[in-house]
Coordinates of C-alpha atoms and ligand atoms in Angstrom, one line a residue:
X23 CA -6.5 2.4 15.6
X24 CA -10.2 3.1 15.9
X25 CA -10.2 6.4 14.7
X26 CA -8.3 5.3 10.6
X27 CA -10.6 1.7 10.5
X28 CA -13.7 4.3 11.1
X29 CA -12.4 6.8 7.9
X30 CA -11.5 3.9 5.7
X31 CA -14.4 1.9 6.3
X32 CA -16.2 5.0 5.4
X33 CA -14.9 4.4 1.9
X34 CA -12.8 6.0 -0.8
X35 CA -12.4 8.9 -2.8
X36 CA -12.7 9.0 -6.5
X37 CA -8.8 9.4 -7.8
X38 CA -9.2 13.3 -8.7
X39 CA -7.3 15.1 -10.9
X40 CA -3.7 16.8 -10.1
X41 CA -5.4 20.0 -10.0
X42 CA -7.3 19.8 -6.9
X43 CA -7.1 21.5 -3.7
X44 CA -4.0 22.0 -1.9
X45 CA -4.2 18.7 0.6
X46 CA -6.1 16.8 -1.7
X47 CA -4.8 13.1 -1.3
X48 CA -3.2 13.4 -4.3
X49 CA -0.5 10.5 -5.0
X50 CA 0.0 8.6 -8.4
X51 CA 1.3 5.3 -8.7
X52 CA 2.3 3.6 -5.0
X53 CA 4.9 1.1 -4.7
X54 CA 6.0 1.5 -8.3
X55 CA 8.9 1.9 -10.8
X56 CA 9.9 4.5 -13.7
X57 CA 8.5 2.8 -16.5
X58 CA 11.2 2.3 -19.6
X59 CA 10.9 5.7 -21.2
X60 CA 8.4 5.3 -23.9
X61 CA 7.4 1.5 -23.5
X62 CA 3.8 2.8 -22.6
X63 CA 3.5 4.9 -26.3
X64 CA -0.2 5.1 -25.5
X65 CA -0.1 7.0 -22.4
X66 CA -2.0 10.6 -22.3
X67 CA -1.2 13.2 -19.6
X68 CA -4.0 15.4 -19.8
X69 CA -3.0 18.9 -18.8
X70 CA -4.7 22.1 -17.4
X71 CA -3.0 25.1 -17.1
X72 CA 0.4 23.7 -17.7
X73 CA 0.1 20.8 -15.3
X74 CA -1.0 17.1 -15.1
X75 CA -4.4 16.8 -14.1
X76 CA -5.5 13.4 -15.3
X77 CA -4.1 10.3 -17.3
X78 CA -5.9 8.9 -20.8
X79 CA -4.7 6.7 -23.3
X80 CA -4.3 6.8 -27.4
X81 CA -7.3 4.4 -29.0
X82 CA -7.3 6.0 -32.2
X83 CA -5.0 8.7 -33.8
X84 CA -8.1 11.5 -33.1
X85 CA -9.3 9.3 -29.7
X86 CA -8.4 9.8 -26.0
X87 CA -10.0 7.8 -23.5
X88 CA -10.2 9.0 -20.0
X89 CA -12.4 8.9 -16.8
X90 CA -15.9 10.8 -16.4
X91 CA -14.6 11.8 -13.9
X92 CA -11.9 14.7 -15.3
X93 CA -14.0 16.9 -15.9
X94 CA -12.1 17.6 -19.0
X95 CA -14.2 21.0 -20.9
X96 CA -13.6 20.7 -24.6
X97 CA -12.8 23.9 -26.4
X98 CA -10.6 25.4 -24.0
X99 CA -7.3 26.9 -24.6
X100 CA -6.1 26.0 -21.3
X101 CA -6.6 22.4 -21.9
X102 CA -3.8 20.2 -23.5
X103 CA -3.6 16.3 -24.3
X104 CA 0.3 15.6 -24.7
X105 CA 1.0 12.0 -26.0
X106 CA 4.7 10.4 -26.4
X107 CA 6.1 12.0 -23.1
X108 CA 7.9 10.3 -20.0
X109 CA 9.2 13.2 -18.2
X110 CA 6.8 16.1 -18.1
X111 CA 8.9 19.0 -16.7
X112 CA 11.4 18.8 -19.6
X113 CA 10.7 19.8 -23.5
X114 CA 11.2 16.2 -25.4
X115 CA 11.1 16.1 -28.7
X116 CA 8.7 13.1 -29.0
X117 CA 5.6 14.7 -27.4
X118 CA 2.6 15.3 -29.7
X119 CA 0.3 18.4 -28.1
X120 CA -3.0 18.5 -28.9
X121 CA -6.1 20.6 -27.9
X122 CA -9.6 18.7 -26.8
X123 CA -12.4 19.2 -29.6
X124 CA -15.3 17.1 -27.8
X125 CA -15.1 15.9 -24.6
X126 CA -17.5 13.3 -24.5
X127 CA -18.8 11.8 -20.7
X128 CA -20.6 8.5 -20.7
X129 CA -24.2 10.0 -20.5
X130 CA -25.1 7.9 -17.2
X131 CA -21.8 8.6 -15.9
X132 CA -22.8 8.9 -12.1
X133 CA -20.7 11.1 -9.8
X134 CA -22.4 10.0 -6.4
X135 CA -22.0 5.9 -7.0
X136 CA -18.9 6.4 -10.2
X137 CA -20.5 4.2 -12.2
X138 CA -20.0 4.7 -15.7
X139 CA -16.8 6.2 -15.4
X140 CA -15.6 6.8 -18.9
X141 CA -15.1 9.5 -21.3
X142 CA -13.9 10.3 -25.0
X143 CA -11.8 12.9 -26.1
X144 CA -11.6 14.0 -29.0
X145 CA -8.0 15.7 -30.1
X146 CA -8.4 18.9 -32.6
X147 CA -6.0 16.5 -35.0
X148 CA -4.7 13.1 -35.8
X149 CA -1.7 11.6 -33.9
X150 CA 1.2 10.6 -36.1
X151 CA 1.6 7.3 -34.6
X152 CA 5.4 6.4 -34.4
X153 CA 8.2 4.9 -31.8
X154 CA 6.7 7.1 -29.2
X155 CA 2.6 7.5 -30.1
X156 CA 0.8 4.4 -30.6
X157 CA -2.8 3.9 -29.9
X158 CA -3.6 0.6 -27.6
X159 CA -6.0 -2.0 -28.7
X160 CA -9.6 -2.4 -27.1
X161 CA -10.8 -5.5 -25.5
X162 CA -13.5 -7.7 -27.3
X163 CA -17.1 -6.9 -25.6
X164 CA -18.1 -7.6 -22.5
X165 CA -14.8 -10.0 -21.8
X166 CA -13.7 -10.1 -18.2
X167 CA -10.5 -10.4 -16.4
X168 CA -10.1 -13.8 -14.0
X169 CA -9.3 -12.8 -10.8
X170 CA -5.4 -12.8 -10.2
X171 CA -4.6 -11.9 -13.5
X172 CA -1.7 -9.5 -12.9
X173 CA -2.1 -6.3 -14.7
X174 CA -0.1 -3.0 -15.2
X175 CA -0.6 0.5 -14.1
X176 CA 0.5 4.0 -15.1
X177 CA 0.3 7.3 -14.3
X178 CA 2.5 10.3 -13.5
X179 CA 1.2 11.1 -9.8
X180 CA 2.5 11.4 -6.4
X181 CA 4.0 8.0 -5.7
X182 CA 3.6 8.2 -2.1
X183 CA 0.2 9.2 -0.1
X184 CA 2.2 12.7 0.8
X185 CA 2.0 13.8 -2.4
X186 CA 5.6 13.1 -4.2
X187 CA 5.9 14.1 -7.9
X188 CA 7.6 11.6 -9.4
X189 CA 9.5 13.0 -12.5
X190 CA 9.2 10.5 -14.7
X191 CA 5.9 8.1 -15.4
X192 CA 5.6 5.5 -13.0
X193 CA 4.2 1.7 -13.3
X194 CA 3.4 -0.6 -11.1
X195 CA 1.7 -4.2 -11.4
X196 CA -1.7 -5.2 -9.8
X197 CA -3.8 -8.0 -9.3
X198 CA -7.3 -8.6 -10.4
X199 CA -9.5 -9.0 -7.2
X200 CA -12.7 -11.4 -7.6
X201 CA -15.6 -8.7 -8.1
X202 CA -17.8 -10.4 -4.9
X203 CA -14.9 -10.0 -3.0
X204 CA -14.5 -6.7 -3.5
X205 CA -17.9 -6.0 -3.6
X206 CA -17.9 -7.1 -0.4
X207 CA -14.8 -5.3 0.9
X208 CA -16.4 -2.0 -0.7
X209 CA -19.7 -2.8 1.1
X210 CA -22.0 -3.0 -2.1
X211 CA -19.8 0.1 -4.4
X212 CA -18.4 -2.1 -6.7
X213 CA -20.8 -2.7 -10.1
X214 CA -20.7 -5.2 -12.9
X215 CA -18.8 -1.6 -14.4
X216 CA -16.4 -2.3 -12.8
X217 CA -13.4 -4.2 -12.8
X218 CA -10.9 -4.7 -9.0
X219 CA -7.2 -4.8 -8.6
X220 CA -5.0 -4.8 -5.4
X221 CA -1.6 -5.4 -4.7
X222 CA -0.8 -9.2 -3.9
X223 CA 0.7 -8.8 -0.9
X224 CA 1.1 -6.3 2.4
X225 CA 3.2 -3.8 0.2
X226 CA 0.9 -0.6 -0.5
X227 CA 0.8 -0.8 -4.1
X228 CA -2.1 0.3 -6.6
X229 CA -3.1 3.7 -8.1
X230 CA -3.9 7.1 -6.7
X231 CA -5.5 10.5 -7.1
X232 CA -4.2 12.0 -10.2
X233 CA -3.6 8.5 -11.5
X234 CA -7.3 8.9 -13.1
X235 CA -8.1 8.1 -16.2
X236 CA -5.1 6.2 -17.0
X237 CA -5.1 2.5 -18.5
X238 CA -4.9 -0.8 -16.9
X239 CA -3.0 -3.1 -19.0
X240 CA -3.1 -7.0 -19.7
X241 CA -1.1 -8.4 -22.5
X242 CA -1.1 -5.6 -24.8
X243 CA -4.7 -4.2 -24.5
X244 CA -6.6 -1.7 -22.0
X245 CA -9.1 -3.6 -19.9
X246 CA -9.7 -0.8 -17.8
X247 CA -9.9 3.4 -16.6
X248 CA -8.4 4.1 -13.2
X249 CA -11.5 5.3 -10.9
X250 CA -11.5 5.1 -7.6
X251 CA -9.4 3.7 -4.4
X252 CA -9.9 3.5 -1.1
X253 CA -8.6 6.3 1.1
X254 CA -5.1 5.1 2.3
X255 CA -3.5 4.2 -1.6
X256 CA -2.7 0.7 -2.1
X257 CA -4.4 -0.7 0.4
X258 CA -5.6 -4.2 -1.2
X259 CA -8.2 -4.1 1.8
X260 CA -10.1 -1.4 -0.4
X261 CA -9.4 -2.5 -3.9
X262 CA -8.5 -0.5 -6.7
X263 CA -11.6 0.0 -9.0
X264 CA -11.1 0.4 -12.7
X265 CA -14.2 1.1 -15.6
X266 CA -14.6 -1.8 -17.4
X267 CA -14.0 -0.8 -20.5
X268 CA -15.5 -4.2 -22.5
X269 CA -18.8 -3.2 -21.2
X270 CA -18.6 0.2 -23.3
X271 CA -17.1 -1.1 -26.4
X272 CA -20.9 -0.1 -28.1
X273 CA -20.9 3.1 -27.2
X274 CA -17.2 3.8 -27.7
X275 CA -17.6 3.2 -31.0
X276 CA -21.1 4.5 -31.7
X277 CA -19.5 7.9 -30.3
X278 CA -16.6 8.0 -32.5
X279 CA -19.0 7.0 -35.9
X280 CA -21.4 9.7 -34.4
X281 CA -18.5 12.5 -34.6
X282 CA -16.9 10.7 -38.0
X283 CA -20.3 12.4 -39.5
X284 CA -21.3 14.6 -36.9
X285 CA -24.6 15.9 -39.1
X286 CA -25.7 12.2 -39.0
X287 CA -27.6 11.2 -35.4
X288 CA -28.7 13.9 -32.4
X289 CA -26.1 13.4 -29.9
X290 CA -26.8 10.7 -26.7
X291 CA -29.7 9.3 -28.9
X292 CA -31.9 7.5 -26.6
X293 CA -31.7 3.9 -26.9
X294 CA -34.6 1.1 -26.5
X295 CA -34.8 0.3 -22.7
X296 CA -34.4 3.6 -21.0
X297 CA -32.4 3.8 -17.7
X298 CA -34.2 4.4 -14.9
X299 CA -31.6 5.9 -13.3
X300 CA -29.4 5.5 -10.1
X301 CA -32.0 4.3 -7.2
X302 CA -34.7 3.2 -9.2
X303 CA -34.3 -0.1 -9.1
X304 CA -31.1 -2.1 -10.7
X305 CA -28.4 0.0 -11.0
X306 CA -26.1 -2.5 -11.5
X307 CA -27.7 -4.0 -14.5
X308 CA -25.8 -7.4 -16.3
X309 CA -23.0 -6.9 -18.5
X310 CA -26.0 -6.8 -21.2
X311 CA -24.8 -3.2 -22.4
X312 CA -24.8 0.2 -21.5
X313 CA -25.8 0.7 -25.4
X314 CA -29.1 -0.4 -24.0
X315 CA -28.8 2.0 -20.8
X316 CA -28.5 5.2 -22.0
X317 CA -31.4 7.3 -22.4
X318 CA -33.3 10.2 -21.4
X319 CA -33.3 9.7 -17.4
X320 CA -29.4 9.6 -17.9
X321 CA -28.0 11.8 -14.5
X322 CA -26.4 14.9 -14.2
X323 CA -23.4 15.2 -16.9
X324 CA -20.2 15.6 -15.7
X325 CA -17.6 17.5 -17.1
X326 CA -18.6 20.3 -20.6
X327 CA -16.6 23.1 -19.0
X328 CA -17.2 22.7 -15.3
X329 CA -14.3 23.5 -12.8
X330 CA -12.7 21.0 -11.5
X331 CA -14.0 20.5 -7.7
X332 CA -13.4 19.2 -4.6
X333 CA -12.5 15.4 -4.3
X334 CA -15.6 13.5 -3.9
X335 CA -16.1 11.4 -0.6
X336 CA -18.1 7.9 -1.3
X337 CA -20.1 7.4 2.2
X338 CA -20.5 4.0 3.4
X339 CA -23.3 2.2 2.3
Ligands
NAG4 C1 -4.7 22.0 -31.5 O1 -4.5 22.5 -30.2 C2 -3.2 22.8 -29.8 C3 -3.2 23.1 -28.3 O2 -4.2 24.0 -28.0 C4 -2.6 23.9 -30.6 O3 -1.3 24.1 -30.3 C5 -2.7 23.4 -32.1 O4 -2.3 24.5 -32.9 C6 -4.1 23.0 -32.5 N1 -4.1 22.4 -33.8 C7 -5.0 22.6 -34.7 C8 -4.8 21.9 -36.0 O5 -5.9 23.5 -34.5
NAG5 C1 5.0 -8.4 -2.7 O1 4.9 -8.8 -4.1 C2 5.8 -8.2 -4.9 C3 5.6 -8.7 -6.3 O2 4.3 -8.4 -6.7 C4 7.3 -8.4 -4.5 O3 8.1 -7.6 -5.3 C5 7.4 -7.9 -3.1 O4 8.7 -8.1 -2.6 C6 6.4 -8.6 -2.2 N1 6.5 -8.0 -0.8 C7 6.4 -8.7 0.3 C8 6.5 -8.0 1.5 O5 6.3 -9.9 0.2

Protein backbone atom coordinates (compact mmCIF):
# COMPACT_ATOMS: atom_id res chain seq x y z
CA UNK A 1 0.00 0.00 0.00
CA UNK A 2 1.24 3.48 -0.90
CA UNK A 3 -0.01 5.18 1.94
CA UNK A 4 2.26 2.56 4.93
CA UNK A 5 5.65 2.45 2.30
CA UNK A 6 5.29 6.49 2.36
CA UNK A 7 5.12 6.43 6.72
CA UNK A 8 7.80 3.79 6.95
CA UNK A 9 10.07 5.21 4.49
CA UNK A 10 9.71 8.26 6.53
CA UNK A 11 11.61 6.41 9.19
CA UNK A 12 11.36 5.36 12.80
CA UNK A 13 10.66 6.36 16.16
CA UNK A 14 13.07 6.33 18.92
CA UNK A 15 11.73 3.17 21.32
CA UNK A 16 10.12 5.58 24.07
CA UNK A 17 9.55 4.76 27.38
CA UNK A 18 6.29 2.83 28.75
CA UNK A 19 5.10 6.06 30.05
CA UNK A 20 4.24 7.87 27.00
CA UNK A 21 1.05 8.93 25.56
CA UNK A 22 -1.95 6.94 25.35
CA UNK A 23 -1.44 5.51 21.47
CA UNK A 24 2.07 5.75 21.60
CA UNK A 25 3.37 2.67 19.56
CA UNK A 26 4.31 1.19 22.47
CA UNK A 27 5.20 -2.70 22.09
CA UNK A 28 8.26 -4.59 23.80
CA UNK A 29 9.76 -7.51 22.46
CA UNK A 30 7.96 -8.91 18.95
CA UNK A 31 7.97 -12.42 18.03
CA UNK A 32 9.50 -13.53 21.34
CA UNK A 33 9.36 -15.87 24.29
CA UNK A 34 9.15 -15.61 28.28
CA UNK A 35 12.63 -15.73 29.13
CA UNK A 36 13.55 -18.54 31.96
CA UNK A 37 12.72 -16.60 35.01
CA UNK A 38 15.85 -15.10 36.15
CA UNK A 39 18.35 -16.35 33.40
CA UNK A 40 18.82 -12.56 32.37
CA UNK A 41 20.06 -11.59 36.41
CA UNK A 42 21.17 -8.33 34.82
CA UNK A 43 18.10 -6.99 33.61
CA UNK A 44 16.81 -3.44 35.07
CA UNK A 45 13.17 -2.28 34.63
CA UNK A 46 13.38 1.20 35.24
CA UNK A 47 10.16 2.46 36.86
CA UNK A 48 8.21 5.78 37.07
CA UNK A 49 5.29 6.12 39.07
CA UNK A 50 4.92 2.47 39.68
CA UNK A 51 5.26 1.33 36.14
CA UNK A 52 7.92 0.22 33.55
CA UNK A 53 9.12 2.91 31.59
CA UNK A 54 12.50 1.84 30.25
CA UNK A 55 14.92 -1.25 30.42
CA UNK A 56 18.82 -1.00 31.73
CA UNK A 57 21.09 -3.49 32.82
CA UNK A 58 23.48 -4.24 36.07
CA UNK A 59 27.38 -3.28 35.10
CA UNK A 60 28.47 -2.75 38.45
CA UNK A 61 26.66 -3.26 41.88
CA UNK A 62 26.13 0.87 42.05
CA UNK A 63 25.82 1.02 37.86
CA UNK A 64 22.79 0.94 35.56
CA UNK A 65 23.24 1.45 32.05
CA UNK A 66 20.35 2.68 30.06
CA UNK A 67 19.52 4.80 26.83
CA UNK A 68 19.84 8.81 26.62
CA UNK A 69 17.02 8.55 25.62
CA UNK A 70 14.84 7.75 29.17
CA UNK A 71 14.90 10.67 30.33
CA UNK A 72 15.52 9.17 33.61
CA UNK A 73 15.76 12.54 36.48
CA UNK A 74 17.97 11.46 39.27
CA UNK A 75 16.81 12.38 42.75
CA UNK A 76 13.30 11.69 42.42
CA UNK A 77 11.16 9.82 44.65
CA UNK A 78 9.01 8.67 41.96
CA UNK A 79 11.76 7.04 40.15
CA UNK A 80 12.75 3.32 40.95
CA UNK A 81 15.48 0.92 39.39
CA UNK A 82 14.22 -2.76 40.32
CA UNK A 83 16.87 -5.47 39.53
CA UNK A 84 16.22 -9.48 39.97
CA UNK A 85 12.55 -9.35 38.75
CA UNK A 86 10.71 -11.47 35.90
CA UNK A 87 7.14 -10.69 36.58
CA UNK A 88 6.53 -7.11 37.41
CA UNK A 89 2.91 -7.02 38.69
CA UNK A 90 3.58 -9.56 41.45
CA UNK A 91 5.77 -8.79 44.82
CA UNK A 92 8.89 -11.53 44.34
CA UNK A 93 11.13 -11.80 46.81
CA UNK A 94 14.22 -11.55 44.65
CA UNK A 95 13.83 -7.95 43.50
CA UNK A 96 16.38 -5.33 44.68
CA UNK A 97 14.71 -1.60 44.58
CA UNK A 98 16.76 1.12 44.30
CA UNK A 99 16.44 4.95 43.87
CA UNK A 100 18.55 6.85 40.93
CA UNK A 101 21.44 9.14 42.58
CA UNK A 102 23.00 10.58 39.21
CA UNK A 103 21.57 10.02 36.10
CA UNK A 104 24.21 10.57 33.83
CA UNK A 105 23.39 11.20 29.70
CA UNK A 106 26.24 10.87 27.28
CA UNK A 107 26.99 14.67 26.92
CA UNK A 108 26.61 14.61 23.01
CA UNK A 109 23.74 12.46 23.37
CA UNK A 110 21.69 13.82 20.30
CA UNK A 111 17.84 13.63 20.44
CA UNK A 112 17.24 14.80 16.63
CA UNK A 113 19.89 12.13 14.88
CA UNK A 114 20.03 9.47 18.50
CA UNK A 115 23.44 9.38 18.31
CA UNK A 116 25.06 8.83 21.46
CA UNK A 117 22.35 7.08 22.95
CA UNK A 118 23.65 6.05 26.38
CA UNK A 119 23.32 6.90 29.91
CA UNK A 120 24.59 5.89 33.46
CA UNK A 121 22.69 5.55 36.46
CA UNK A 122 23.78 5.59 39.40
CA UNK A 123 21.64 3.48 42.17
CA UNK A 124 21.49 5.32 45.83
CA UNK A 125 23.31 1.76 47.03
CA UNK A 126 25.12 -1.34 46.02
CA UNK A 127 23.40 -4.39 44.53
CA UNK A 128 23.97 -7.55 46.51
CA UNK A 129 24.73 -9.58 43.59
CA UNK A 130 23.32 -13.26 43.96
CA UNK A 131 21.20 -16.04 41.91
CA UNK A 132 18.94 -13.31 40.80
CA UNK A 133 21.31 -9.79 40.56
CA UNK A 134 24.40 -10.08 38.62
CA UNK A 135 26.02 -7.38 36.75
CA UNK A 136 26.92 -8.29 32.83
CA UNK A 137 30.36 -7.89 31.60
CA UNK A 138 31.35 -4.96 29.09
CA UNK A 139 32.84 -5.56 25.72
CA UNK A 140 36.57 -4.78 25.02
CA UNK A 141 36.85 -1.12 23.22
CA UNK A 142 35.79 -0.38 20.16
CA UNK A 143 35.16 -4.32 19.17
CA UNK A 144 32.43 -4.94 16.65
CA UNK A 145 29.87 -7.52 16.02
CA UNK A 146 30.13 -9.38 12.31
CA UNK A 147 27.14 -9.13 10.68
CA UNK A 148 24.84 -12.32 11.27
CA UNK A 149 26.04 -12.88 14.59
CA UNK A 150 22.79 -13.84 16.34
CA UNK A 151 22.17 -11.86 19.43
CA UNK A 152 19.55 -11.74 22.31
CA UNK A 153 17.02 -9.23 23.35
CA UNK A 154 14.96 -8.29 26.40
CA UNK A 155 12.59 -6.29 27.60
CA UNK A 156 9.22 -6.28 29.40
CA UNK A 157 7.09 -4.32 26.59
CA UNK A 158 4.11 -4.86 24.55
CA UNK A 159 4.90 -7.90 22.54
CA UNK A 160 2.68 -7.06 19.76
CA UNK A 161 2.54 -3.47 17.84
CA UNK A 162 -1.11 -3.00 19.69
CA UNK A 163 0.34 -2.63 22.77
CA UNK A 164 0.10 -6.13 24.71
CA UNK A 165 1.78 -6.28 28.26
CA UNK A 166 3.28 -9.29 28.46
CA UNK A 167 3.54 -10.45 32.16
CA UNK A 168 6.57 -11.75 32.35
CA UNK A 169 10.10 -10.52 30.51
CA UNK A 170 10.24 -11.45 27.17
CA UNK A 171 13.42 -12.47 24.79
CA UNK A 172 13.81 -12.84 21.56
CA UNK A 173 16.94 -13.50 19.17
CA UNK A 174 18.19 -11.07 16.43
CA UNK A 175 20.59 -10.81 13.84
CA UNK A 176 23.40 -8.40 13.34
CA UNK A 177 22.68 -6.48 10.04
CA UNK A 178 25.96 -5.26 8.08
CA UNK A 179 26.06 -1.42 9.18
CA UNK A 180 26.23 -0.18 5.06
CA UNK A 181 23.29 -2.08 4.67
CA UNK A 182 21.43 -0.62 7.10
CA UNK A 183 22.76 2.50 6.60
CA UNK A 184 21.42 2.26 3.48
CA UNK A 185 18.03 0.86 4.42
CA UNK A 186 17.76 3.82 7.10
CA UNK A 187 18.81 6.34 4.30
CA UNK A 188 22.07 7.77 6.00
CA UNK A 189 20.59 7.33 10.17
CA UNK A 190 22.65 4.71 11.09
CA UNK A 191 26.35 5.94 12.63
CA UNK A 192 29.60 4.20 13.35
CA UNK A 193 27.45 4.48 17.14
CA UNK A 194 25.68 2.30 16.17
CA UNK A 195 25.29 -1.23 15.99
CA UNK A 196 21.93 -3.12 13.51
CA UNK A 197 19.98 -6.15 14.17
CA UNK A 198 16.85 -7.58 12.38
CA UNK A 199 15.04 -10.64 12.42
CA UNK A 200 16.43 -13.38 9.85
CA UNK A 201 13.56 -14.02 8.25
CA UNK A 202 9.75 -12.61 7.21
CA UNK A 203 8.67 -13.20 11.00
CA UNK A 204 8.26 -9.58 12.67
CA UNK A 205 10.77 -10.01 15.26
CA UNK A 206 13.10 -7.33 17.01
CA UNK A 207 12.49 -4.74 19.81
CA UNK A 208 9.99 -1.98 20.49
CA UNK A 209 8.97 1.13 22.30
CA UNK A 210 9.44 0.60 25.91
CA UNK A 211 12.06 -2.03 25.04
CA UNK A 212 14.64 1.06 25.41
CA UNK A 213 17.43 0.95 27.16
CA UNK A 214 17.60 -2.70 27.56
CA UNK A 215 20.72 -4.97 26.56
CA UNK A 216 21.63 -6.77 23.53
CA UNK A 217 23.45 -9.84 24.33
CA UNK A 218 26.20 -12.07 22.57
CA UNK A 219 27.91 -14.80 24.51
CA UNK A 220 27.65 -13.49 27.92
CA UNK A 221 28.38 -9.73 27.40
CA UNK A 222 26.26 -6.47 26.34
CA UNK A 223 27.27 -5.23 23.03
CA UNK A 224 24.63 -2.92 22.76
CA UNK A 225 21.45 -0.31 24.26
CA UNK A 226 18.12 -0.77 22.42
CA UNK A 227 17.49 2.68 20.52
CA UNK A 228 15.50 2.99 17.88
CA UNK A 229 13.30 0.80 15.19
CA UNK A 230 11.57 1.52 12.45
CA UNK A 231 7.86 2.23 12.71
CA UNK A 232 6.11 -1.11 12.13
CA UNK A 233 8.31 -3.38 15.02
CA UNK A 234 10.35 -6.09 13.67
CA UNK A 235 10.38 -5.18 10.41
CA UNK A 236 14.11 -6.32 9.27
CA UNK A 237 13.44 -3.78 6.30
CA UNK A 238 14.13 -0.98 9.03
CA UNK A 239 16.71 -2.58 11.26
CA UNK A 240 16.79 -2.49 14.82
CA UNK A 241 19.46 0.05 15.95
CA UNK A 242 21.28 -0.55 19.21
CA UNK A 243 24.27 2.09 20.97
CA UNK A 244 27.36 0.58 20.56
CA UNK A 245 28.46 0.27 23.69
CA UNK A 246 32.45 -0.64 22.84
CA UNK A 247 32.61 2.82 21.44
CA UNK A 248 31.91 4.33 25.05
CA UNK A 249 33.85 2.04 27.11
CA UNK A 250 36.21 5.52 27.98
CA UNK A 251 33.65 7.37 29.08
CA UNK A 252 31.82 4.66 30.92
CA UNK A 253 34.45 4.30 33.00
CA UNK A 254 35.87 7.82 33.27
CA UNK A 255 32.12 8.56 34.60
CA UNK A 256 32.04 5.95 37.21
CA UNK A 257 35.91 7.01 38.55
CA UNK A 258 34.56 10.69 38.28
CA UNK A 259 31.60 9.82 40.79
CA UNK A 260 34.00 7.08 42.88
CA UNK A 261 35.63 10.66 43.99
CA UNK A 262 33.21 13.06 43.04
CA UNK A 263 35.40 16.23 44.51
CA UNK A 264 38.04 15.05 41.97
CA UNK A 265 37.37 16.52 38.10
CA UNK A 266 34.39 19.19 37.08
CA UNK A 267 31.86 17.13 35.58
CA UNK A 268 31.81 16.54 31.34
CA UNK A 269 35.41 17.87 31.50
CA UNK A 270 36.15 18.91 28.06
CA UNK A 271 38.39 16.74 26.25
CA UNK A 272 41.24 17.61 23.44
CA UNK A 273 39.44 17.79 20.10
CA UNK A 274 36.15 19.43 20.77
CA UNK A 275 32.97 18.27 18.90
CA UNK A 276 31.76 20.47 16.62
CA UNK A 277 28.52 19.30 16.99
CA UNK A 278 25.66 17.68 14.89
CA UNK A 279 25.83 19.42 11.33
CA UNK A 280 29.15 20.82 11.36
CA UNK A 281 30.85 18.69 9.56
CA UNK A 282 31.42 14.69 10.49
CA UNK A 283 29.02 13.68 12.71
CA UNK A 284 29.72 10.34 12.33
CA UNK A 285 33.28 10.47 13.33
CA UNK A 286 35.58 6.73 13.28
CA UNK A 287 35.31 4.52 16.07
CA UNK A 288 38.36 6.72 17.33
CA UNK A 289 36.41 7.60 20.64
CA UNK A 290 33.74 9.61 21.91
CA UNK A 291 36.46 10.28 24.86
CA UNK A 292 37.85 12.52 22.26
CA UNK A 293 34.25 14.04 21.30
CA UNK A 294 32.92 15.42 24.13
CA UNK A 295 33.37 18.88 24.79
CA UNK A 296 31.98 22.21 25.19
CA UNK A 297 29.73 22.35 21.77
CA UNK A 298 28.17 19.06 23.22
CA UNK A 299 24.03 19.53 22.24
CA UNK A 300 21.20 19.91 24.30
CA UNK A 301 21.24 17.37 27.39
CA UNK A 302 18.63 15.09 27.65
CA UNK A 303 17.09 13.85 30.53
CA UNK A 304 18.12 15.88 34.57
CA UNK A 305 14.49 15.95 35.45
CA UNK A 306 12.62 16.63 32.28
CA UNK A 307 9.22 14.96 31.65
CA UNK A 308 9.05 12.39 29.62
CA UNK A 309 7.60 13.61 26.12
CA UNK A 310 6.08 12.76 23.12
CA UNK A 311 7.71 9.98 20.97
CA UNK A 312 10.13 11.47 18.69
CA UNK A 313 9.62 11.10 14.79
CA UNK A 314 13.08 10.75 12.75
CA UNK A 315 12.19 12.43 9.27
CA UNK A 316 13.70 11.01 6.26
CA UNK A 317 16.83 12.24 5.25
C1 LIG B 1 17.10 4.12 47.85
O1 LIG B 1 15.91 4.45 47.17
C2 LIG B 1 14.86 3.53 47.40
C3 LIG B 1 13.72 3.88 46.46
O2 LIG B 1 13.44 5.24 46.48
C4 LIG B 1 14.46 3.59 48.86
O3 LIG B 1 13.42 2.67 49.11
C5 LIG B 1 15.67 3.23 49.69
O4 LIG B 1 15.37 3.37 51.04
C6 LIG B 1 16.85 4.10 49.35
N1 LIG B 1 18.04 3.57 49.99
C7 LIG B 1 18.92 4.34 50.60
C8 LIG B 1 20.10 3.65 51.19
O5 LIG B 1 18.76 5.55 50.69
C1 LIG C 1 12.34 -17.52 11.09
O1 LIG C 1 13.49 -17.88 11.82
C2 LIG C 1 13.21 -18.35 13.14
C3 LIG C 1 14.54 -18.60 13.81
O2 LIG C 1 15.20 -17.42 13.97
C4 LIG C 1 12.34 -19.58 13.09
O3 LIG C 1 12.01 -19.98 14.39
C5 LIG C 1 11.06 -19.27 12.32
O4 LIG C 1 10.30 -20.44 12.18
C6 LIG C 1 11.42 -18.73 10.96
N1 LIG C 1 10.19 -18.32 10.29
C7 LIG C 1 9.96 -18.57 9.00
C8 LIG C 1 8.68 -18.05 8.46
O5 LIG C 1 10.77 -19.18 8.31
Amino acid sequence: MVTALLILSLGGSVLLPALGPAGARGSWVIGGKAALPHSRPFIASIQMDGQHFCGGFLVWPKWVMTAAHCPIPRRNPSVRVVLGAHRLERPEESQQVFGVEESIAHPLYDPRTVDNDIRMLRLNGSATLNKYVKRIRLPSPHVDLKPGTVCVVLGWGDTSNYGERPEQLMETDTAIVKRSLCRTLWRGRVSANMLCGASRNATLRGVCAGDSGGPLIFKRKVYGIVSFSGERCGDRRYPDIYTKISNYIDWVHLIVLKHRHPEGQQEHKPGPGAAKGPGAGRLWGPAGGPRHRSGPAAPRRAGKGRAPRAPLQLQGL
